[in-house]
XYZ file of N, CA, C and O in Angstrom:
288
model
N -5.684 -11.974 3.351
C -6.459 -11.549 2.195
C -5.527 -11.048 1.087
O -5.761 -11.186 -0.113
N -4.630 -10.554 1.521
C -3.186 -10.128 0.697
C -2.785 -11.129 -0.083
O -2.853 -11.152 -1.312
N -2.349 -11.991 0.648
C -1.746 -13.070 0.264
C -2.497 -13.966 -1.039
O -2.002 -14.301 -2.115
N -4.035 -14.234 -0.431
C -4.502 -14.620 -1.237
C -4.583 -14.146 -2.445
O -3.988 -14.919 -3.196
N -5.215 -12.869 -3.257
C -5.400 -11.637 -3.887
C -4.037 -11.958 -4.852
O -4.156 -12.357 -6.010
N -3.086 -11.788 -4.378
C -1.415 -11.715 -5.086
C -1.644 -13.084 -5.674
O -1.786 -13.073 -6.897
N -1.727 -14.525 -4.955
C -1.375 -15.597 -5.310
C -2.218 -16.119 -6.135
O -1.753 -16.883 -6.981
N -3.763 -15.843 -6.123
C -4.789 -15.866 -6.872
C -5.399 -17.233 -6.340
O -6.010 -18.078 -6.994
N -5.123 -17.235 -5.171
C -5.819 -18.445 -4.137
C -7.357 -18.308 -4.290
O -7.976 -17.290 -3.983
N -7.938 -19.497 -4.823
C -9.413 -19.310 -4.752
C -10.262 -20.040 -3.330
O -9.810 -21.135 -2.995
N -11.256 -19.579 -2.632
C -11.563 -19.971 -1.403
C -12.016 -18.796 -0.810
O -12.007 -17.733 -1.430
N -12.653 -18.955 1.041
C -12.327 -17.823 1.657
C -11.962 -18.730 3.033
O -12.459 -18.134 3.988
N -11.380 -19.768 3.413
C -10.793 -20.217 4.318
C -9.493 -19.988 4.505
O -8.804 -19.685 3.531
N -8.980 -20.083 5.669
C -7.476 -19.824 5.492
C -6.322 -20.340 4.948
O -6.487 -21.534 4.697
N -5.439 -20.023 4.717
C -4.456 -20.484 3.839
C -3.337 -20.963 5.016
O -3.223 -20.364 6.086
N -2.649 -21.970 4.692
C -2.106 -23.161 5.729
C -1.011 -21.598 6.211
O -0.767 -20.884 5.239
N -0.524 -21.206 7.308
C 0.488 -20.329 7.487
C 2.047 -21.106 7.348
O 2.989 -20.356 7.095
N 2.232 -22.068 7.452
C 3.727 -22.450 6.843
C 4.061 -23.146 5.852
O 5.071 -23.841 5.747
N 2.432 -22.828 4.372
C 2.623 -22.604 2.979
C 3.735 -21.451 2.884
O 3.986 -20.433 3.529
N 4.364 -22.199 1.601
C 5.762 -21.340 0.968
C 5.358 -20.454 -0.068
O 5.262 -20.851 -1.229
N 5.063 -19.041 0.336
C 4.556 -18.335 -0.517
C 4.816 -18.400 -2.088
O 3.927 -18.616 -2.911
N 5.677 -18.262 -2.282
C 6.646 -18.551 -3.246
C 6.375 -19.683 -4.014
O 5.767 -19.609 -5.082
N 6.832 -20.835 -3.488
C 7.024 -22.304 -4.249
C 5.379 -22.595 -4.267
O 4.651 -22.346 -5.228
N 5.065 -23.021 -3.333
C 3.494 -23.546 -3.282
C 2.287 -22.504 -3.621
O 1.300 -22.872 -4.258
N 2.453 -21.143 -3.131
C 1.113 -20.410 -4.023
C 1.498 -19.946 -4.999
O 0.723 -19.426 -5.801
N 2.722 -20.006 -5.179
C 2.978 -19.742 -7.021
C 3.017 -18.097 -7.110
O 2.447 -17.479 -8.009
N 3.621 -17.599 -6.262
C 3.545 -16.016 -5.869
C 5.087 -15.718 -7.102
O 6.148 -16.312 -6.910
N 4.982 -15.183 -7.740
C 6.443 -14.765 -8.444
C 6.512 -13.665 -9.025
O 5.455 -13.148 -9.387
N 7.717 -13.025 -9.267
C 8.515 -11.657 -9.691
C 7.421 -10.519 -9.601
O 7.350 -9.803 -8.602
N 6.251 -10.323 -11.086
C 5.484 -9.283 -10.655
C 4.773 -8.897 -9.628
O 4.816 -7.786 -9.100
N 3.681 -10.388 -9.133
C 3.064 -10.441 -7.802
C 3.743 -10.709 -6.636
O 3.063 -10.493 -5.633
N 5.033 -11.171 -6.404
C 5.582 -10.579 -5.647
C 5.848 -9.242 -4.889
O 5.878 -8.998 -3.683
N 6.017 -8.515 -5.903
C 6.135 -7.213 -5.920
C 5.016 -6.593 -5.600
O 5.034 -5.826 -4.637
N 3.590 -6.838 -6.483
C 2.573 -6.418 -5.926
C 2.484 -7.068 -4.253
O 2.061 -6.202 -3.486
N 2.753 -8.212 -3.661
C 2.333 -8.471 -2.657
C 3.703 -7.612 -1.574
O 3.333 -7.170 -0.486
N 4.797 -7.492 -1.870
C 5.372 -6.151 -0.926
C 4.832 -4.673 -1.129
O 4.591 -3.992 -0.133
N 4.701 -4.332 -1.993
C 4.162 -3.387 -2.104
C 2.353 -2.869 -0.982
O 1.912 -1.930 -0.318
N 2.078 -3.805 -1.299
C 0.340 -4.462 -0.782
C 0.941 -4.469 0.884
O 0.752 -3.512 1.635
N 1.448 -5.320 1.166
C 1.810 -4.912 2.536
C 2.121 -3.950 3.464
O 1.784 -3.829 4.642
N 2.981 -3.126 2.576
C 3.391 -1.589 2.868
C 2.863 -0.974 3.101
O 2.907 -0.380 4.178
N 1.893 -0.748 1.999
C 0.626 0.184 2.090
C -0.762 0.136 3.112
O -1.307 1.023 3.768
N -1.086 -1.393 2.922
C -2.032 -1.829 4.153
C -1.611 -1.631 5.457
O -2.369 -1.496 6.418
N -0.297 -1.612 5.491
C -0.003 -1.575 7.901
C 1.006 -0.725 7.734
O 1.948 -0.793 8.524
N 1.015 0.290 6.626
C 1.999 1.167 6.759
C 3.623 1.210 7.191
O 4.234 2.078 7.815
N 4.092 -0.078 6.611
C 5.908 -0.388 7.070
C 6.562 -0.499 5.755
O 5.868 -0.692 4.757
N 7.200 -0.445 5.715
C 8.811 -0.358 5.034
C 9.807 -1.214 5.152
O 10.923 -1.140 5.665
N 8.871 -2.539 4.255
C 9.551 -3.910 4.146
C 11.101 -4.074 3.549
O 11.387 -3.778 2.389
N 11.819 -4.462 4.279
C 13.353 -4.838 3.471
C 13.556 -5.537 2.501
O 13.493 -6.746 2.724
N 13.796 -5.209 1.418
C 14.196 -6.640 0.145
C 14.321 -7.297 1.059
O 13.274 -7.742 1.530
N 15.618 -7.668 1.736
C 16.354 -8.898 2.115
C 15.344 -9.759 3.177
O 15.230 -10.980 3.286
N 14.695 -8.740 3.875
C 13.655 -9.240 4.809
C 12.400 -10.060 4.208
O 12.032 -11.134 4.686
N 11.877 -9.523 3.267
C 10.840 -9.829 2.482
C 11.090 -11.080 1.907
O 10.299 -12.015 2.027
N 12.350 -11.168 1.167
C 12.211 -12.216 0.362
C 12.948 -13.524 1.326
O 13.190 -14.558 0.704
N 13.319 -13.479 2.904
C 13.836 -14.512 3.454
C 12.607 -15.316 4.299
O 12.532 -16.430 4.818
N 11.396 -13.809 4.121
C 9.894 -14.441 4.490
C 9.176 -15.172 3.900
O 8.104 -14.645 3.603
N 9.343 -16.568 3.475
C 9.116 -17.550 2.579
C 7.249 -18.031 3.030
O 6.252 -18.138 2.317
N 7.419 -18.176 4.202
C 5.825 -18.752 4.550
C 4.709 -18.020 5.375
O 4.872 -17.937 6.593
N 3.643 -17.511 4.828
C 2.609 -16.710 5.419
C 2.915 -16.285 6.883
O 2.704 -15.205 7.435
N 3.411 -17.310 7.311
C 3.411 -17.106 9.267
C 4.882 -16.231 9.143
O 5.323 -15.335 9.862
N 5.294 -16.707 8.249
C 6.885 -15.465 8.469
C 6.774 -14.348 7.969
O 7.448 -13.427 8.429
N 5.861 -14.130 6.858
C 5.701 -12.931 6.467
C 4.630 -11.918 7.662
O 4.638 -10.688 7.617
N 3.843 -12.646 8.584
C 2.962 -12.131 9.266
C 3.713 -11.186 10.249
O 3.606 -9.972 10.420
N 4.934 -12.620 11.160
C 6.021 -11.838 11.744
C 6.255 -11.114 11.479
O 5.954 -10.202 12.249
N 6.965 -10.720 10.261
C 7.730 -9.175 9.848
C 6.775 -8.456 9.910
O 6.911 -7.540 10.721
N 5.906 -8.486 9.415
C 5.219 -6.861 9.422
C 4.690 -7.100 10.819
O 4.656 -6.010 11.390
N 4.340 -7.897 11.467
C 4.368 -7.542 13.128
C 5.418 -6.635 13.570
O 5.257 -5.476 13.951
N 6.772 -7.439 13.457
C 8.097 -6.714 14.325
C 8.134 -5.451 13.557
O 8.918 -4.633 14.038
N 7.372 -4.984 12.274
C 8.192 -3.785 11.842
C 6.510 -2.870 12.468
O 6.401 -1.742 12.951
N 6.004 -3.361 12.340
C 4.590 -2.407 12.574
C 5.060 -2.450 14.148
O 4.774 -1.329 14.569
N 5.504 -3.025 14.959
C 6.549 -2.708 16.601
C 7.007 -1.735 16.454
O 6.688 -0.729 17.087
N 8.040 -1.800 15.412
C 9.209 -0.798 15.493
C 8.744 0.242 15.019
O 9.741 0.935 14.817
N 7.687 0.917 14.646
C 6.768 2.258 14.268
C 6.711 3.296 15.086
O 6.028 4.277 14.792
């Protein structure tokens, strides 16, 4: 729902998980930001630049905040 919201995906089906956030939903610089930020706040973690931005496709971004919502 994040994802969508940031990217301005219209629908309520799911969004393919190894779409490239980035290139294909057209996610960039400000909404980017809103969408780390948005993450943080929703599952409560403390996303890494370097982590964040090597999370290119929904299913990788899901991972991270899995492994970091682990490491809590």
């Amino acid at each position: 729902a994040i994802i969508r919201r940031v990217s301005k995906q219209k629908g309520d089906g799911p969004l393919p998980v190894d779409a490239d956030v980035f290139r294909e939903l057209g996610v960039e610089s400000t909404a980017a930001l809103d969408l780390l930020f948005s993450l943080e706040e929703e599952f409560g973690v403390a996303v890494p630049d370097d982590a964040f931005s090597s999370a290119r496709t929904i299913g990788k971004m899901t991972e991270l905040v899995d492994s970091l919502k682990g490491a809590a």
